[in-house]
Coordinates of C-alpha atoms in Angstrom, one line a residue:
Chain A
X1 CA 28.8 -1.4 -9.2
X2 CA 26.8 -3.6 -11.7
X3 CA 24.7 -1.0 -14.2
X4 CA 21.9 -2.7 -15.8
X5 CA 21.8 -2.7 -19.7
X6 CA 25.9 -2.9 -19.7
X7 CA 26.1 0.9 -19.0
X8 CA 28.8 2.0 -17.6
X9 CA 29.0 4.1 -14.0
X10 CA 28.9 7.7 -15.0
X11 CA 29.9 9.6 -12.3
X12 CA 27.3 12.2 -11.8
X13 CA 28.2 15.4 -10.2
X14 CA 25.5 14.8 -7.7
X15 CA 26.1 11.5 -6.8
X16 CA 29.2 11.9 -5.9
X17 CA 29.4 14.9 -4.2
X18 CA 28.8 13.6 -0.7
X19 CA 29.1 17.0 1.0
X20 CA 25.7 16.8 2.3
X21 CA 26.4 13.8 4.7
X22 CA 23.6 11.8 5.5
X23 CA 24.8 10.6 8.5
X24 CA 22.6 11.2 11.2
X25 CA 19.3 10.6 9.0
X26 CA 18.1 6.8 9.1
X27 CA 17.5 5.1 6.4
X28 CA 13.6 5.6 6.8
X29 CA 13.9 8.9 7.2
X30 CA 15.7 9.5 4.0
X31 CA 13.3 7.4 2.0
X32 CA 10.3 9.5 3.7
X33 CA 11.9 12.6 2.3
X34 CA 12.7 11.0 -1.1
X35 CA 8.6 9.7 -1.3
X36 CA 7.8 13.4 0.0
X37 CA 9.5 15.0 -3.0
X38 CA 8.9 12.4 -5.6
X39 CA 5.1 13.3 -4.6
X40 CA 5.8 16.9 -4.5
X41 CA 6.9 16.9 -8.2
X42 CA 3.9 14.6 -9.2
X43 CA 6.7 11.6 -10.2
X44 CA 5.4 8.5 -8.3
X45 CA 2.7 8.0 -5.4
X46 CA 5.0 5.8 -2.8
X47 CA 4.1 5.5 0.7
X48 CA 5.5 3.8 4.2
X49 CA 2.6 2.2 5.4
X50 CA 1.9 2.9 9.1
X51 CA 3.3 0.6 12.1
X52 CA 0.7 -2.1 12.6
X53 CA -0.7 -0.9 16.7
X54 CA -3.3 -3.7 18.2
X55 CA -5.0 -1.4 20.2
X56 CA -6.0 -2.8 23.9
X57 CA -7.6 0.4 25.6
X58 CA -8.9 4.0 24.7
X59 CA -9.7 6.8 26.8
X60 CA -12.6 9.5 25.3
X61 CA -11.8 12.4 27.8
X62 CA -14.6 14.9 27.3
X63 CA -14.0 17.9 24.5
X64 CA -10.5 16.5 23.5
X65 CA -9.2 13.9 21.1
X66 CA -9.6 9.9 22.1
X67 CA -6.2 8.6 24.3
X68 CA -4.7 5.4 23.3
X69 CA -4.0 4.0 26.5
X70 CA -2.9 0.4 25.7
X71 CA -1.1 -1.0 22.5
X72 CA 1.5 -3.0 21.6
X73 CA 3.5 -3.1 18.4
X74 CA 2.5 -6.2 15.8
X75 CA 4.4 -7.2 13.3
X76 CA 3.9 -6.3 9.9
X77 CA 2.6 -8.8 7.5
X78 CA 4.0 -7.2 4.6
X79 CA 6.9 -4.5 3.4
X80 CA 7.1 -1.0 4.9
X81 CA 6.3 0.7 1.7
X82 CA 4.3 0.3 -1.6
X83 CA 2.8 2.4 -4.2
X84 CA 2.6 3.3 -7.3
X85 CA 5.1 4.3 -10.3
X86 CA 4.4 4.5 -14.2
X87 CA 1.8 2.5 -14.3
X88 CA 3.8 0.0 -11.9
X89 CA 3.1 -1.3 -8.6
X90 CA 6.1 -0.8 -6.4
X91 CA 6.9 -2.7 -3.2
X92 CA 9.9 -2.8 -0.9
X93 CA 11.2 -3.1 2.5
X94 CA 14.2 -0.9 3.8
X95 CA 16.9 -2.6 6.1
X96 CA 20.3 -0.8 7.5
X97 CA 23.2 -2.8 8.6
X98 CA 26.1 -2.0 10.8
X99 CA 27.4 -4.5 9.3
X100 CA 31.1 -4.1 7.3
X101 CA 31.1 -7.2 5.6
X102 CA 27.9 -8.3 5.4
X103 CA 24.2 -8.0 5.5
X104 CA 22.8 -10.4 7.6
X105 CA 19.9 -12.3 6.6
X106 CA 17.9 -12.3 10.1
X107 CA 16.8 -8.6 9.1
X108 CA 14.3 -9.9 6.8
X109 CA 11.4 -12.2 8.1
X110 CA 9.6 -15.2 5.9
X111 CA 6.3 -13.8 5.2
X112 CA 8.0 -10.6 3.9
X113 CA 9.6 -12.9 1.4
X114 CA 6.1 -14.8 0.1
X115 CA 4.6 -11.1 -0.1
X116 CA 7.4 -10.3 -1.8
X117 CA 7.3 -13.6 -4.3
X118 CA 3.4 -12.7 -4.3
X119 CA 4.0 -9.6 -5.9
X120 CA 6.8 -10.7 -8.3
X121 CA 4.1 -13.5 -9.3
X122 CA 1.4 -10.9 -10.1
X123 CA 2.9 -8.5 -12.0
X124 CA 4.6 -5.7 -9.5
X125 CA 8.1 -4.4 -8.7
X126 CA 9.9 -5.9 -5.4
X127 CA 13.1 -4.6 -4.4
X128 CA 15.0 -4.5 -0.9
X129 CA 17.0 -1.1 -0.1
X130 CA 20.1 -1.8 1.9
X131 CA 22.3 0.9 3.6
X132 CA 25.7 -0.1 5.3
X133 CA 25.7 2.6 7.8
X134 CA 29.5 1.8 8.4
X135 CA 30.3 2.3 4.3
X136 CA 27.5 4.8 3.8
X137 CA 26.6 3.5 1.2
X138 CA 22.4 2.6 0.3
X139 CA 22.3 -0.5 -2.3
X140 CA 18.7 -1.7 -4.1
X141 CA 18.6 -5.3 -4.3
X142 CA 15.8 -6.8 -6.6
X143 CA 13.2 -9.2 -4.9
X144 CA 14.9 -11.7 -7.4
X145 CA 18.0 -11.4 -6.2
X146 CA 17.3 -11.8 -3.0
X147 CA 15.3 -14.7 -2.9
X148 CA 17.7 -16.9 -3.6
X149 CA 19.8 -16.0 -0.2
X150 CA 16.8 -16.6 2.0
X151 CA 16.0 -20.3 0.5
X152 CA 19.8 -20.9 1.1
X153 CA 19.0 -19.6 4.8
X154 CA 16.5 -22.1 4.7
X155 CA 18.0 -25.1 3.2
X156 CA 21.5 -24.8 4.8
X157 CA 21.5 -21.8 7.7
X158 CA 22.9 -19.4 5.9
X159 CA 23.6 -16.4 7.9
X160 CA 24.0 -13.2 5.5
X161 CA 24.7 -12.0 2.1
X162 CA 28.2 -10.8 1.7
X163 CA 29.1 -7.0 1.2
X164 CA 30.7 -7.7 -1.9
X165 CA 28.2 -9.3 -3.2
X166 CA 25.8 -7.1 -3.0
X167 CA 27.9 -4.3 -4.1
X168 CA 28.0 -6.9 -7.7
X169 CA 24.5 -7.9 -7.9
X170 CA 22.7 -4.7 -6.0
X171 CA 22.8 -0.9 -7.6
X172 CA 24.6 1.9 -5.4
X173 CA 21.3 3.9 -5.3
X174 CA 22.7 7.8 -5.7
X175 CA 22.4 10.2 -2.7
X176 CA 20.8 14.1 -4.1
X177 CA 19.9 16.6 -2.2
X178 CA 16.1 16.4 -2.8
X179 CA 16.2 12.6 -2.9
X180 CA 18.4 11.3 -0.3
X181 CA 17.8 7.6 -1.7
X182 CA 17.1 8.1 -5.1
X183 CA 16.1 4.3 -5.7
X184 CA 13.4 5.4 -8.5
X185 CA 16.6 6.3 -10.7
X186 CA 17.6 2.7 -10.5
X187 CA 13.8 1.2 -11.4
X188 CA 14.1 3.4 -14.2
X189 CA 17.4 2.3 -15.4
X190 CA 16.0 -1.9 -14.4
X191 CA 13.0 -1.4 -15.6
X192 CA 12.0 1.2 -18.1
X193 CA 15.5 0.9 -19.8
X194 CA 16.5 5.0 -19.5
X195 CA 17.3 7.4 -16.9
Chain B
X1 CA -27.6 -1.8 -11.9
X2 CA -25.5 -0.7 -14.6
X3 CA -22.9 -3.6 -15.7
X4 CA -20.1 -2.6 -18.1
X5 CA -19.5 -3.9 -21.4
X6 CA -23.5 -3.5 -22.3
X7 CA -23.9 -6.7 -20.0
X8 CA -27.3 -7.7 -18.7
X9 CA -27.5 -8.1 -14.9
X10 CA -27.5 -11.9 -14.7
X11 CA -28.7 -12.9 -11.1
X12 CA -26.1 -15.7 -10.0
X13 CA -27.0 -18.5 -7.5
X14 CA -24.7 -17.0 -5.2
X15 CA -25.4 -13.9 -5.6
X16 CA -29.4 -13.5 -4.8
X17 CA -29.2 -16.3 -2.1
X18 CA -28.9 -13.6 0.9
X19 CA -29.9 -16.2 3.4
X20 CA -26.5 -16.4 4.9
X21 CA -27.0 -12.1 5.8
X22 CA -23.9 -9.8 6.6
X23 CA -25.9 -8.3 9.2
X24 CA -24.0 -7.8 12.1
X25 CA -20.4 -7.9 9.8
X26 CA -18.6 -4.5 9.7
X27 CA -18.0 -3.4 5.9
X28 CA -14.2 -3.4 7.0
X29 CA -14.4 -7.0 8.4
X30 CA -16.1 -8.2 5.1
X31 CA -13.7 -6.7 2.7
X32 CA -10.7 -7.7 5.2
X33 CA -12.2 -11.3 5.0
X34 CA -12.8 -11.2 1.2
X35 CA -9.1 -9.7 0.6
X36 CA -7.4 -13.0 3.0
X37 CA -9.8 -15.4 0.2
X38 CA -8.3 -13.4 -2.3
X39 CA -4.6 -13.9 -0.6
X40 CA -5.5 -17.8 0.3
X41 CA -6.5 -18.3 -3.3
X42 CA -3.4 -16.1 -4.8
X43 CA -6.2 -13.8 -6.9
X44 CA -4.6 -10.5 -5.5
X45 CA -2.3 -9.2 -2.7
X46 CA -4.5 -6.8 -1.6
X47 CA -4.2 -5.2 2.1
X48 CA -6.0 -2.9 4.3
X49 CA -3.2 -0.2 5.7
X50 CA -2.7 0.0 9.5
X51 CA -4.4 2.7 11.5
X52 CA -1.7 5.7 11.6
X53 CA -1.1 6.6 15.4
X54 CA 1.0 8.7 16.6
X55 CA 2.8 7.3 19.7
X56 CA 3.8 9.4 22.6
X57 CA 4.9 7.2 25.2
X58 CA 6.6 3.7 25.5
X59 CA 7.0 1.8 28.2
X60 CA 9.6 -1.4 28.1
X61 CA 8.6 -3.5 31.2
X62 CA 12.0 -6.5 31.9
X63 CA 11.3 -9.4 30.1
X64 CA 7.9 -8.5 28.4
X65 CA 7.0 -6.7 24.9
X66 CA 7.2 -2.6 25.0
X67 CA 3.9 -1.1 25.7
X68 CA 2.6 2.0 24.5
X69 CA 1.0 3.8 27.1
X70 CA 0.2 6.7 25.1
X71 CA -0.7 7.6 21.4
X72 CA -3.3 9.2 19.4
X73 CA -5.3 8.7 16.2
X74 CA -4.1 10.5 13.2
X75 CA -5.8 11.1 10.1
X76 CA -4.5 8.7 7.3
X77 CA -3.5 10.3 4.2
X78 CA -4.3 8.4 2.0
X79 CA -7.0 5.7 1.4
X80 CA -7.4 2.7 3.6
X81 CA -6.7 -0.5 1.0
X82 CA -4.0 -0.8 -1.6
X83 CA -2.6 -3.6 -3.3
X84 CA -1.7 -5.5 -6.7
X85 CA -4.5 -7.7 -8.8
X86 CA -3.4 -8.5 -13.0
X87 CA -0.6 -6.1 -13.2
X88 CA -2.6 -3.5 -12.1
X89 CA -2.0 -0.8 -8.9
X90 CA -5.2 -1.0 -6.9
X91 CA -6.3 1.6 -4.5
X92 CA -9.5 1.7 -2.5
X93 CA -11.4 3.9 0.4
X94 CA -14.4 1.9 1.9
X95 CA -17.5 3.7 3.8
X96 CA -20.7 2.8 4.8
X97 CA -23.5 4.9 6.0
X98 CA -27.3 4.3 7.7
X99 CA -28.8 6.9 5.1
X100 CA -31.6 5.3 3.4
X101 CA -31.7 7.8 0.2
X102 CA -27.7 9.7 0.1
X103 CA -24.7 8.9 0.5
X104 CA -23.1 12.1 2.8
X105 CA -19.8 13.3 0.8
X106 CA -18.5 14.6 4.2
X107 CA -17.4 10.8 4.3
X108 CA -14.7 11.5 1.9
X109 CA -11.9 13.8 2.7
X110 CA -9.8 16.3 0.3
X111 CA -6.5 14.6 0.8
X112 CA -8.0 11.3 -0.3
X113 CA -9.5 12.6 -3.5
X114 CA -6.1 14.4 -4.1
X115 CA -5.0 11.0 -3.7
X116 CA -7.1 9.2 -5.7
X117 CA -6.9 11.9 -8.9
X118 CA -2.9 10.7 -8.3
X119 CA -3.4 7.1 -8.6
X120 CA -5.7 7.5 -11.8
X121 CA -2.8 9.4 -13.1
X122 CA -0.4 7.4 -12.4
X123 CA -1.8 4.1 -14.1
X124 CA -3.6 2.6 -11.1
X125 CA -7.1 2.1 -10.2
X126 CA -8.9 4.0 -8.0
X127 CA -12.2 3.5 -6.9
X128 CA -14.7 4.1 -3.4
X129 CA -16.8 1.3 -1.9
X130 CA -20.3 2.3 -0.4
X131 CA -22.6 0.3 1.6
X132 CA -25.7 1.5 2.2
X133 CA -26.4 -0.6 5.6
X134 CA -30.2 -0.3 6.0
X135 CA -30.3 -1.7 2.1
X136 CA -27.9 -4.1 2.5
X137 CA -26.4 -3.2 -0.8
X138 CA -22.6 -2.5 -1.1
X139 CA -21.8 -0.4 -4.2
X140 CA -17.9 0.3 -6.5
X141 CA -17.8 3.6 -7.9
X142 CA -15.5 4.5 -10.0
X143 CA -13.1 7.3 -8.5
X144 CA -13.5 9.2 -11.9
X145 CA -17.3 9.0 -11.0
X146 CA -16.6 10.3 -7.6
X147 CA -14.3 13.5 -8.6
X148 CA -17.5 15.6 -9.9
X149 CA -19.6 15.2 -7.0
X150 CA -16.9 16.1 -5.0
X151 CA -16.1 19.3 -6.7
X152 CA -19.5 20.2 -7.0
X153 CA -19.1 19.7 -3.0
X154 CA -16.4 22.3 -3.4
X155 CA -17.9 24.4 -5.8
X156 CA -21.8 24.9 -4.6
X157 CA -21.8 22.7 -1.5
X158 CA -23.1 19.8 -2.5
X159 CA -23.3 17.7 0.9
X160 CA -24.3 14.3 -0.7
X161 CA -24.8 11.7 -3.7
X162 CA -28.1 10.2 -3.8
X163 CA -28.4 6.9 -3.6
X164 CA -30.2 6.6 -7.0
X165 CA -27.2 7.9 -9.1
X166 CA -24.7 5.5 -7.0
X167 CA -27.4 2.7 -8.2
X168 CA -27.1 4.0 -11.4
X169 CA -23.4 4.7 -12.1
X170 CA -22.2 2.3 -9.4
X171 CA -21.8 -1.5 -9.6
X172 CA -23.4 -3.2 -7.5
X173 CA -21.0 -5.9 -5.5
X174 CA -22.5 -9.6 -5.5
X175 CA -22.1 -11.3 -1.9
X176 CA -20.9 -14.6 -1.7
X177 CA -19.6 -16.6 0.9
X178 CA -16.7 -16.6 0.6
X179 CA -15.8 -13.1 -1.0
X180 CA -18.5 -11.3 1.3
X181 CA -17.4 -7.8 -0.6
X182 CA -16.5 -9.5 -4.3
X183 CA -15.2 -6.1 -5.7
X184 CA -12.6 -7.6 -7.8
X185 CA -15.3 -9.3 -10.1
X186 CA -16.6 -5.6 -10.8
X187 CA -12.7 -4.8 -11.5
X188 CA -12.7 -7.7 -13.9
X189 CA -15.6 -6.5 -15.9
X190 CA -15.2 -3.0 -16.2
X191 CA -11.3 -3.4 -16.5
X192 CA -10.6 -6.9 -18.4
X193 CA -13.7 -6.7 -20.1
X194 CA -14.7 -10.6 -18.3
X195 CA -15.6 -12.3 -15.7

């Protein structure tokens, strides 16, 4: 596990007490929670943004509530959630792998990278959040990290960014009880240089 | 029209020629076509959200995309635009009514003031965009301008802000051609003290 700022991994009684499983919670689902309580205790204002619907047809029954009756799924533009953290703009995109060995870069599509070098460019956070399901195990990965990967896709075909990498250049985001992914703990640590 | 930073109104080529009218344009699909300029021209990354809908039913014909068959509106819970512009978190609702002398506050809903006193908190700004259709004037207001009607709304029942103060303590937005809803020049005045 590489700490930022040459700190060492302190083993925190919460982060490694991995009674609480979270198997059986997706990734998104954890990350909802986390955003939940983080906005509970007034700490950060981060959303998922909804699934882009084109909508074909809608029935208005009388006295009840309009009926979507045709739509198909888009694809998003950007990263599933954003918002807003000391003073920071905060994006990311969350991806879990089944993976062992590697996480494999087809997960992440090209205009999710420019939005992401868009926001790096004008002065916001980007991150990816990576869970190896198999490992159990949720990693943050910072847009600048990644970057390089997907232009090496590009250039050469490469097919996925090694485990073990990641586990080097990514941060083991803790598992808590109220914050199932607590990935703010890491921004703090990257960017704000405390805990 | 009251321009920051003591400023005199100056009326810019572009902004009195109305010839080229936004009659006929939604306010959503001017301020979705100013944001893509904005994008194109890498000012901001600056998105409307999608529509939240809650789906019911899927259906996944052979060989064709899943449809949804059934799914409903639900109310968003936040504001409809966010995005990143200079470092700053931006954060926007956008409404436009036909009244000629108020703008209704039954527009605006609790959770998105709850959301908007967050943002201001938080670092980012937060502000409402009002276009007054039969005027053809599209107005910024401040969302710290916005809280006391709103809990005078609470308070006595205030049902409305008349559409002298918005004129007043709003900005007006210039229309151009190319930015049909040019908010972000109202952002740079009142917020980087320039054009």
């Amino acid at each position: 596990m590489n700490y930022p700022n040459g700190k060492k991994a302190q083993p925190l009684s919460n982060q490694t007490n991995q009674t609480f499983s979270n198997r059986g919670m997706t990734l998104e689902d954890d990350i909802n929670q986390t955003n939940q309580y983080y906005l509970d205790v007034d700490k950060a204002v981060i959303h998922k943004k909804p699934t882009p619907i084109q909508i074909v047809k809608v029935n208005y029954p009388k006295r009840s509530a309009a009926v979507i009756t045709e739509a198909y799924f888009k694809q998003a533009s950007t990263t599933d959630y954003n918002g807003l953290y000391r003073n920071y703009y905060l994006d990311f995109e969350a991806k879990e792998t089944k993976n062992k060995t590697s996480f494999p870069l087809a997960n992440v599509h090209e205009h999710q990278i420019k939005h992401m070098e868009s926001i790096v460019k004008h002065g916001g956070i980007a991150f990816i959040i990576i869970r190896f399901t198999v490992h159990n195990e949720t990693y943050l990965l910072e847009a600048e990290k990644l970057f390089p990967y997907w232009y090496e896709k590009q250039a050469s075909g490469r097919k996925s960014i090694p485990y073990k990498e990641i586990k080097q250049t990514g941060y083991l985001i803790p598992f808590k009880y109220q914050t199932r992914v607590d990935y703010l703990s890491i921004i703090d640590q990257l960017y704000f240089n405390n805990h």
